[in-house]
C-alpha atoms as one frame of an Amber mdcrd trajectory, in Angstrom:
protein
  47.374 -86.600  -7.951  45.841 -88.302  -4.876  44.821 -86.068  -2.069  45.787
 -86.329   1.400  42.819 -86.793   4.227  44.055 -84.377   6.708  43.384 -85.693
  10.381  39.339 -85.153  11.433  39.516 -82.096  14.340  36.248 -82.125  16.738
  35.839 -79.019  19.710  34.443 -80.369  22.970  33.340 -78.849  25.410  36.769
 -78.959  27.343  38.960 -78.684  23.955  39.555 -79.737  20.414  40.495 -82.833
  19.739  42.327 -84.639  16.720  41.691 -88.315  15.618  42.599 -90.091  13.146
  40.822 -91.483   9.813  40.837 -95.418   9.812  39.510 -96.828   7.111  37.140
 -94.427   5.843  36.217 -93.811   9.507  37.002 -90.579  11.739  37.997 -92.316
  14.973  38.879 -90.469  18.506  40.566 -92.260  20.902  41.290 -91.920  25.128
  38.775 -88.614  25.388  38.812 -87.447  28.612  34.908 -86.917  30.113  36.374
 -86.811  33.686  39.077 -85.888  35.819  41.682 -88.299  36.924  40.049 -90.119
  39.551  42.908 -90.320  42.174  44.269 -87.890  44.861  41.526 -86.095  46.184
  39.055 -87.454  43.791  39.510 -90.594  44.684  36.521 -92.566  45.765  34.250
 -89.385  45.149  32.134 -88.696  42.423  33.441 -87.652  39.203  34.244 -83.745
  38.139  34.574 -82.413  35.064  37.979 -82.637  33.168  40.188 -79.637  33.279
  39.852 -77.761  29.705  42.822 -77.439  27.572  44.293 -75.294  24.785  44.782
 -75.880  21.582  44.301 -79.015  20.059  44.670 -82.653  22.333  45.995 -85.923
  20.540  42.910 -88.335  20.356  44.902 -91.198  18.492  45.369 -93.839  21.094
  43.251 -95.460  23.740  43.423 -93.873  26.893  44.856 -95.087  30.713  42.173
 -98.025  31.737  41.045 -97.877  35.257  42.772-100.257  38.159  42.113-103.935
  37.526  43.713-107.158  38.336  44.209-109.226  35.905  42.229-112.218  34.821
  42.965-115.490  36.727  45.216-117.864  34.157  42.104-120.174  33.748  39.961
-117.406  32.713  42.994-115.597  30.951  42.597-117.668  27.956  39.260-117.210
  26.682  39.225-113.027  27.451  41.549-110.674  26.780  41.789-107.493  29.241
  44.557-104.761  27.901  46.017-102.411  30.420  47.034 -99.139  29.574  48.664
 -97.365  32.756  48.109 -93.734  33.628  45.709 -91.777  35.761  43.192 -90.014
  33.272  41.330 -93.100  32.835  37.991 -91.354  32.777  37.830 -91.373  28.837
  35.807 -92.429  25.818  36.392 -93.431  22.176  34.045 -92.226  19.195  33.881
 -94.062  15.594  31.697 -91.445  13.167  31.507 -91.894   9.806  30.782 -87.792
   9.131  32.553 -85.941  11.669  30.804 -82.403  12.343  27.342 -81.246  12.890
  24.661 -81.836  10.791  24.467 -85.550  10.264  22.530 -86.280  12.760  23.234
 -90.190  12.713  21.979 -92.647  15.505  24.435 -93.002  18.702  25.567 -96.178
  19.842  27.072 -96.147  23.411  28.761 -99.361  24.635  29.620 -99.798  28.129
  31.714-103.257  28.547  31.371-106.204  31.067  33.945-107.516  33.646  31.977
-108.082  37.035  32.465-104.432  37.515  35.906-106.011  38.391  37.562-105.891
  35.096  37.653-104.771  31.616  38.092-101.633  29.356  36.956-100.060  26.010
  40.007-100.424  24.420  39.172-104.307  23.801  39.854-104.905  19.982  36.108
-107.247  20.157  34.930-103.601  20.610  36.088-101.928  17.720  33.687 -99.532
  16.571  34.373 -99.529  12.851  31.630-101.681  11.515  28.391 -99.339  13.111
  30.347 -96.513  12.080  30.778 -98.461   8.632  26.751 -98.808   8.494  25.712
 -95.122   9.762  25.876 -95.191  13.297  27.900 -93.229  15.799  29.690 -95.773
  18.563  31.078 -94.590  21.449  32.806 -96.926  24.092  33.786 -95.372  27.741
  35.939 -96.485  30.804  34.567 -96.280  34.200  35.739 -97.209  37.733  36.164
-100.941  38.705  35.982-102.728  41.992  37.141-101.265  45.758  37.649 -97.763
  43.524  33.852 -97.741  41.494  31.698-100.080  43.881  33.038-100.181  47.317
  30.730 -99.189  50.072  32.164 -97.017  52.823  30.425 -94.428  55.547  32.162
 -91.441  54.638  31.792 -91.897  50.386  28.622 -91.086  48.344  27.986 -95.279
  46.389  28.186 -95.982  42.874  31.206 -94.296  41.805  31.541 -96.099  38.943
  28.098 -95.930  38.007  28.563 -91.760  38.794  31.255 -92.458  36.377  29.121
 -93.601  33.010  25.997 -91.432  34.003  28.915 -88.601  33.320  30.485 -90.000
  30.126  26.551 -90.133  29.138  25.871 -86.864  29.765  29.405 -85.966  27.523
  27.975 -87.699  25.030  24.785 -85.591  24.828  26.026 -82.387  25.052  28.628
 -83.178  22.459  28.238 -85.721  19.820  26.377 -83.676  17.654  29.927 -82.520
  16.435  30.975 -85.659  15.728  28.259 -86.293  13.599  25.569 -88.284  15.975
  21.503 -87.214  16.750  21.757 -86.425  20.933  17.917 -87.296  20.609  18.821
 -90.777  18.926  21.084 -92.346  21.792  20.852 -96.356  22.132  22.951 -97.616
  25.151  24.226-101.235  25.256  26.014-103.090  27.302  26.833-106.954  28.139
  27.043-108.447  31.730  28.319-106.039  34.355  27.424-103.381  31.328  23.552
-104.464  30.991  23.348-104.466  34.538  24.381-100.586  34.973  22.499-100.179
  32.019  19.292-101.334  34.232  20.418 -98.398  36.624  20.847 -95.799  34.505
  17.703 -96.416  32.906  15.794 -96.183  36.227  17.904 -93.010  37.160  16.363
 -89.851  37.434  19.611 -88.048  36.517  19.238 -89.839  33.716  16.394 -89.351
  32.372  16.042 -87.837  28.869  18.998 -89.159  28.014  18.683 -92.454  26.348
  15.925 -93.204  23.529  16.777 -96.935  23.474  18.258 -99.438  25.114  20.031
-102.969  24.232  20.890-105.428  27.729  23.136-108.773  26.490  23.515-110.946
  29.533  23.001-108.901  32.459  19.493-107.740  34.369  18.242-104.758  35.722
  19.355-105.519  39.902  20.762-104.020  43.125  23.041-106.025  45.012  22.762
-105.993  48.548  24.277-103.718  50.301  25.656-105.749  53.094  27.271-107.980
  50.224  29.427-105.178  49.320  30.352-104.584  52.725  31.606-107.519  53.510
  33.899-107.288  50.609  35.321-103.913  51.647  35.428-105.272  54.878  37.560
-108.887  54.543  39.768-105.924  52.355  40.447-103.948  55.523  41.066-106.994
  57.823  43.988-108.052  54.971  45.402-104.371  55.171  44.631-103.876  58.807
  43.264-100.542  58.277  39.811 -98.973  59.385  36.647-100.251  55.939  36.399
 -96.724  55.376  37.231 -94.408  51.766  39.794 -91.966  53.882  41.684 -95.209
  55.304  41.449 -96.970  51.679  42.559 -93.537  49.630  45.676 -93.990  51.438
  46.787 -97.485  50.262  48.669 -98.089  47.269  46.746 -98.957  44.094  48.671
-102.412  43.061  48.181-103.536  46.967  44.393-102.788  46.635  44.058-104.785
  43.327  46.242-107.833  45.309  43.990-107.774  48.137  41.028-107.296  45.635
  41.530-109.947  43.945  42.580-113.000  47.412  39.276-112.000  48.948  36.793
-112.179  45.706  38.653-115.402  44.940  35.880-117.493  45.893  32.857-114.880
  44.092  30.745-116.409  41.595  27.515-116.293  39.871  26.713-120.208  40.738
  28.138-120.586  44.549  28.069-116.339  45.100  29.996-114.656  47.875  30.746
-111.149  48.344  30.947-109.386  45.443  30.703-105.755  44.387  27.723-104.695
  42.851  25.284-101.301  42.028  23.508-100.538  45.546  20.286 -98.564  46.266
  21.533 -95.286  47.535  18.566 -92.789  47.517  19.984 -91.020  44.740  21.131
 -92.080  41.729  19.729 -95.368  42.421  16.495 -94.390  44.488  15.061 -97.724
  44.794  15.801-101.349  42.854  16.215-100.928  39.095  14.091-103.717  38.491
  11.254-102.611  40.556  11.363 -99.175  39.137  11.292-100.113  35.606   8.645
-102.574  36.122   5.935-101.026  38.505   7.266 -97.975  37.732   7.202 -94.839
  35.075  10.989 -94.490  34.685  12.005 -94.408  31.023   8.873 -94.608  30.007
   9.097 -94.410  26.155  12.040 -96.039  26.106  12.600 -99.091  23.812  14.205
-101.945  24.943  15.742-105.397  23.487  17.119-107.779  25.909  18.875-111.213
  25.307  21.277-114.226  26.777  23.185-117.323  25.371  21.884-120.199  25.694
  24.977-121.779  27.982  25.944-118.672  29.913  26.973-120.900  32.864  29.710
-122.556  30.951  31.930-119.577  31.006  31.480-119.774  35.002  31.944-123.254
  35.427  34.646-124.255  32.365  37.569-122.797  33.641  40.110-124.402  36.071
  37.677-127.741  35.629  34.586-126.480  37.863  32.031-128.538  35.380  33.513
-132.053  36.385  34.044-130.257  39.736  29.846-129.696  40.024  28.686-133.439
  38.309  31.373-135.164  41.086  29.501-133.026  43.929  26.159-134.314  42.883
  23.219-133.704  45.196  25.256-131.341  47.300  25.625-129.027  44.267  22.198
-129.477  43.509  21.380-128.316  47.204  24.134-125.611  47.648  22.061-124.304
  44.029  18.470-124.761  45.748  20.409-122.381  49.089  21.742-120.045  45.962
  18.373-119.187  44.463  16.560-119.444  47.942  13.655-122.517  46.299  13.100
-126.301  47.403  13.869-129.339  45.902  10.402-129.012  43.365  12.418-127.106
  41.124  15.733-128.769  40.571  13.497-131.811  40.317  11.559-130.262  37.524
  14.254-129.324  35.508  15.373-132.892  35.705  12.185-134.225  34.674  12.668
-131.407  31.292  15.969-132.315  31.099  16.490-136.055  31.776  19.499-136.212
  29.636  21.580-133.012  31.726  24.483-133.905  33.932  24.509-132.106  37.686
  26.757-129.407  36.371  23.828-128.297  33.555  21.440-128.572  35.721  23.067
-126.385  38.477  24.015-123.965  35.569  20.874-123.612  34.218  18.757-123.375
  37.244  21.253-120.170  38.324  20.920-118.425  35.095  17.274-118.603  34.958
  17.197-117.527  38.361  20.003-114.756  37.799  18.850-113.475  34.299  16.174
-115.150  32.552  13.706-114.446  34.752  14.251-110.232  35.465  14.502-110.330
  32.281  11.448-111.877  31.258   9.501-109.901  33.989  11.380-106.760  32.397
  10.045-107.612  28.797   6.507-108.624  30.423   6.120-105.155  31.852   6.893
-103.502  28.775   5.211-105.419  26.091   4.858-103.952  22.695   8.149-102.128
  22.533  10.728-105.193  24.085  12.525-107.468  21.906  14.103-110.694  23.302
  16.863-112.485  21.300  18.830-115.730  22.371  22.426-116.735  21.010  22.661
-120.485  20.650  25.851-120.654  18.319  28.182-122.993  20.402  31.739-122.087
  20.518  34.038-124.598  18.693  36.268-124.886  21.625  35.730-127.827  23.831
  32.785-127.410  27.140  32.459-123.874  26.287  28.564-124.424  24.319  27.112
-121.060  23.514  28.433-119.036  26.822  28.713-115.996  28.575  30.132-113.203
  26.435  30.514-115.562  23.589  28.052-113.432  20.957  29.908-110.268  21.301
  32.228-110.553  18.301  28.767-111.500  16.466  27.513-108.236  17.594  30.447
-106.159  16.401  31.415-108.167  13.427  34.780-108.417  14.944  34.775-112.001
  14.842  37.881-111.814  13.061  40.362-110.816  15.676  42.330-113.132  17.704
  40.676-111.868  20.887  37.102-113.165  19.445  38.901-116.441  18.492  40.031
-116.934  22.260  36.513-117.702  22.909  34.429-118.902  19.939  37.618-120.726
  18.512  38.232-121.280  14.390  35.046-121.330  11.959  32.427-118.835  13.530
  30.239-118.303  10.882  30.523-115.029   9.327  27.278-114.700   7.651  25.514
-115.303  11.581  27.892-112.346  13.061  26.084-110.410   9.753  22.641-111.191
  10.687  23.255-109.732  14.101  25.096-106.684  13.594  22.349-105.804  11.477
  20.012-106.089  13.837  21.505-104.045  16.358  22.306-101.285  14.128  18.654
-101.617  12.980  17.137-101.129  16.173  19.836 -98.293  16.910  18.294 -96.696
  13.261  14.367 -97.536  14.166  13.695 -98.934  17.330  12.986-102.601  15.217
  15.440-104.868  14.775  13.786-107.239  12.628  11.142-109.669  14.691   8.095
-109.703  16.411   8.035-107.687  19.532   7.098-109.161  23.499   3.177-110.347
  24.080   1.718-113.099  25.528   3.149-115.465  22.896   6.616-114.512  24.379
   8.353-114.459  21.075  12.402-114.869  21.447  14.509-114.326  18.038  17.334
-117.833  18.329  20.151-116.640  16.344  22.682-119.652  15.426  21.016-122.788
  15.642  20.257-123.303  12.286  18.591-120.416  10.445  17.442-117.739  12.686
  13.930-118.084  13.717  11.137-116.873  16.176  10.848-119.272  18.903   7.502
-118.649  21.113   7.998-119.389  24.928  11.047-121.295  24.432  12.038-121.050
  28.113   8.308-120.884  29.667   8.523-124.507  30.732  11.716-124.159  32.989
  10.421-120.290  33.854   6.854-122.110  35.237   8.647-124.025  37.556   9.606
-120.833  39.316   6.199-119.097  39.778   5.018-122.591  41.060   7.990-122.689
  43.720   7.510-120.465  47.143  10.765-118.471  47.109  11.988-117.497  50.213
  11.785-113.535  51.178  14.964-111.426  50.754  16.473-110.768  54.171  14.354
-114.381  55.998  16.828-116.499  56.515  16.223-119.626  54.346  15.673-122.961
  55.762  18.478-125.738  54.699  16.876-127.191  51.716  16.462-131.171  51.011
  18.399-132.917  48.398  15.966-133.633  45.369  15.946-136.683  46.552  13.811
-136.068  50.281  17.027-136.793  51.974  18.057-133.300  54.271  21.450-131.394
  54.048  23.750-130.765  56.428  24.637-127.263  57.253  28.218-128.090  56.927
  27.580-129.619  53.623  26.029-126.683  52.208  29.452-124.519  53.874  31.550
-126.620  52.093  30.335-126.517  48.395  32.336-123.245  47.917  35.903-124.332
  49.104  35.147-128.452  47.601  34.891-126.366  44.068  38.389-124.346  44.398
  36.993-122.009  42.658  40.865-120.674  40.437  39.548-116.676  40.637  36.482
-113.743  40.788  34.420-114.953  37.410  31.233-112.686  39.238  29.964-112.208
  35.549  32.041-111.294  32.521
C-alpha cells in the first residue's frame, strides 16, 4: 500500500505555515514578510507582519502589489497576473528538503517590470527546476510605482526597495527551516530586479546578507531624483491634489494606477521621460550604487555574474511599430539618441562605420543599450576582476522583429521554456538543450561561485549562449564600448548642447522636442 505525503509544515518567525508537495518539491506559496502596505502604512517603510496562531495556508500565490496593466502592444509578449488583496508583502519558497539541516544554496529572485509592473507569481518563475537540482528559490513581491518609488517631502524614498531589503532579511533569519544555508544566499534579478539588486548590494543594511549575486539586464544606477519628481508631480496636477504622500494616501488605488499609467505613457529606455526609479537617499542608498561598488568596499567578497541579450532594444522598440517608427525618423532619431546619452555625432558615426549594414532603428537601439547597460556593467565587472562573470544571450526569438531581446532568456534560465507565458515571447522551437546549458550554470554558480567559464581580466571574456554552441567570446563588445571612452560625455546636471546630425548638419531644438510625441510611443516600456 502506497503512502500518503502529508502536506510539508515550516514555523516562521511570525507562524507555521503549510505548503504543498508538487512534484517531489515542498512548495510555500503567498508568505507574508510584511504587513499590508495600505492604511497607515501606506507609503512608509515596511513593518513586520502581525504573527498568527496555529498553522497559515501557504498553497496559493499571494495578493500582488498595485499595477496597471501592460499596454495591449506590450500585452502580448508578457504576461502580468493580478491577484487582488492587501497583504501583498509576500514570498514563495521551492525546497527540495524542508527542515533544518540541509543546508542547500538559496536562490532569491526578485522580478523585472520598470518597477512599474510585475509579480512572483509569473509561471516563467516557477521555482521547481533549482529546487529539482538542490537549490532553495525564493521569489518575493515588493511595491511598484507612485506606492514603492514615488518621491514626496513628508515620506522616507525607496519603499519598494525598503520592501525586498525586508523580504531579504526574512529570508535569512528563516530559511534554514526550509532547508537552505543563510550563509549561501545568491540574489538575482532581471531588469528593474538587477537594478535593485545593484542597491542592495551597495546597502549597508544589507550587508552580510548576500554571498553572491547574478544581474540579467539591468545595472547598478540611481535615477535622478528630480526625474521622479516630476512624475509624482504631472500625477498631482491630473488629481489636483498637493505631490505629497499624505495628499496621495488619500486617493483611491485604481485612480492612482489610471493616472500612473497617462503620465508614464511616453517613458522609455530609448527617448526617456520621467520615470520612477531607486534614488540616493542617505540611507539605504547612501550614495550611487555604481560608484559604491566600484570605488568602493561595499560587498566586498561578494561574487558577481552579470549579463544582457544581444537585442535588448527590440523589446522597447517592437511593440505598437516603434522600429519602422525610428528608421522613418532618420537623423532626427539618431540626434534625439546623441541628446539621450548626452555624446556628439563621433559616436553614432562610429557605430555606423562597425555596423554599415544596421538600419536607424539598430543603430539608435544599440547605441542606448550600451550606454544604459553595457557599459556599468562592464565598468562593474572591470572593478571586480577575478570573481565577475559576464554572459550574453544571443538566441533570437522565433517571432518576427523581436531578435534576442529584453527579458527573452528568462525561460532559459528557469527551464520553464515550456509554458505558454515563455512562448509569448520566444515563440515555438526554443531549443531545450540551450535553456539546459543555462540553468546549469546558474545553479552552478548558486552551488560554487563558478558557473562554468573563465572569469573577467583584461581579455574581457563574455560566455555567448545560443548562437551556435556556447563559447567564450573575448572583447566582443570592446569595439562599440571604445567609441565611448573616446567621446567627451557631457557632465550630469550641465545642460547639454543640441547635438549635430552625424551628418555636420545642426538640430533644431524643436526637432529634438518632437522625437518623443512623432514616435507615439502605445505605453510605459521603462525596462521590463
Amino acid at each position: 500500500m502506497t503512502a500518503v505525503q502529508t502536506d510539508p509544515v515550516v514555523s516562521t518567525p511570525y507562524g507555521a505555515v503549510r505548503g504543498r508537495f508538487e512534484h517531489g518539491v515542498a512548495v510555500f506559496r503567498g508568505i507574508p514578510y510584511a504587513a499590508p502596505p495600505f492604511g497607515p502604512n501606506r507609503f512608509r517603510p515596511p513593518l513586520p507582519p502581525d504573527p498568527w496562531d496555529g498553522v497559515r495556508d501557504a498553497g496559493s500565490f499571494g495578493p500582488t502589489p498595485p499595477k496597471p496593466p501592460y499596454s495591449e502592444s506590450f500585452a502580448q509578449y508578457l504576461s502580468d497576473p493580478d491577484v487582488p488583496g492587501d497583504d501583498c508583502l509576500n514570498l514563495n519558497v521551492w525546497t527540495p528538503e524542508p527542515g533544518p539541516g540541509a543546508r542547500l544554496p538559496v536562490m532569491v529572485w526578485l522580478h523585472g517590470g520598470a518597477l512599474t509592473r510585475g509579480s512572483s507569481g509569473m509561471p516563467v518563475y516557477d521555482g521547481l527546476p533549482f529546487a529539482r537540482d538542490g537549490v532553495v528559490l525564493v521569489s518575493l513581491n515588493y511595491r511598484l510605482g507612485v506606492e514603492g518609488y514615488g518621491l514626496f517631502p513628508d515620506a522616507p524614498a525607496n519603499p519598494g526597495l525598503r520592501d525586498q531589503l525586508a523580504a531579504l532579511e526574512w529570508v535569512h533569519a528563516s530559511i534554514e527551516a526550509f532547508g537552505g544555508d543563510p550563509a549561501r544566499i545568491t540574489l538575482f534579478g532581471q531588469s528593474a530586479g538587477a537594478i535593485s539588486i545593484g542597491a542592495l548590494l551597495a546597502a549597508p543594511q544589507a550587508q552580510g546578507l548576500v554571498r553572491r549575486a547574478v544581474l540579467q539586464s539591468g545595472p547598478p544606477e540611481a535615477a535622478e531624483r528630480d526625474k521622479v519628481r516630476r512624475m509624482v508631480r504631472r500625477m498631482a496636477n491630473r488629481l489636483r491634489i498637493p505631490a505629497t504622500a499624505a495628499a496621495f494616501a488619500d486617493v483611491d488605488r485604481e485612480l492612482l494606477l489610471r493616472t500612473q499609467a497617462e503620465v508614464g505613457r511616453l517613458s522609455s529606455p530609448v527617448v526617456g521621460g520621467p520615470a520612477f526609479g531607486i534614488v540616493v537617499d542617505g540611507d539605504i542608498v547612501p550614495r550611487d550604487p555604481l560608484e559604491a561598488l566600484t570605488d568602493g568596499d561595499a560587498a566586498c567578497g561578494i561574487d558577481l555574474m552579470t549579463g544582457w541579450t544581444r537585442d535588448e532594444y527590440r523589446l522597447w522598440l517592437v511593440p505598437g511599430g516603434l522600429l519602422e517608427r525610428i528608421d522613418r525618423l532618420g537623423a532626427v532619431a539618431l540626434a534625439g539618441a546623441m541628446a539621450r546619452c548626452r555624446v556628439g555625432a563621433d559616436v553614432p558615426r562610429g557605430y555606423r562605420a562597425l555596423h554599415p549594414e544596421a538600419g536607424t532603428a539598430e543603430i539608435v537601439g544599440q547605441m542606448v543599450t550600451d550606454h544604459l547597460l553595457r557599459l556599468p556593467l562592464h565598468r562593474l565587472a572591470d572593478a571586480r576582476p577575478g570573481s565577475s562573470y559576464v554572459y550574453e544571450f544571443a538566441w533570437p526569438s522565433t517571432l518576427p522583429d523581436l531578435g534576442s531581446c529584453h527579458a527573452l532568456e528568462l525561460g532559459f534560465v528557469f527551464d520553464t521554456g515550456e509554458v505558454p507565458e515563455s512562448r509569448k515571447l520566444a515563440g515555438e522551437g526554443a531549443p531545450k538543450e540551450l535553456a539546459d546549458e543555462m540553468h546549469r550554470a546558474w545553479v552552478r554558480f548558486a552551488q560554487e561561485g563558478d558557473p562554468g567559464w573563465q572569469s573577467w581580466d583584461d581579455s574581457h571574456p563574455v560566455r555567448v549562449f545560443g548562437d551556435g554552441p556556447t563559447r567564450t567570446a573575448y572583447g566582443p563588445r570592446d569595439a562599440e564600448l571604445a567609441l565611448w571612452a573616446a567621446a567627451a560625455p557631457v557632465p550630469p546636471g550641465e545642460s547639454a548642447p543640441a547635438p549635430a546630425l552625424p551628418d555636420g548638419s545642426p538640430t533644431r531644438g524643436t526637432e529634438l522636442r518632437s522625437v518623443v510625441r512623432r514616435l507615439r510611443l502605445p505605453g510605459t516600456v521603462r525596462r521590463h
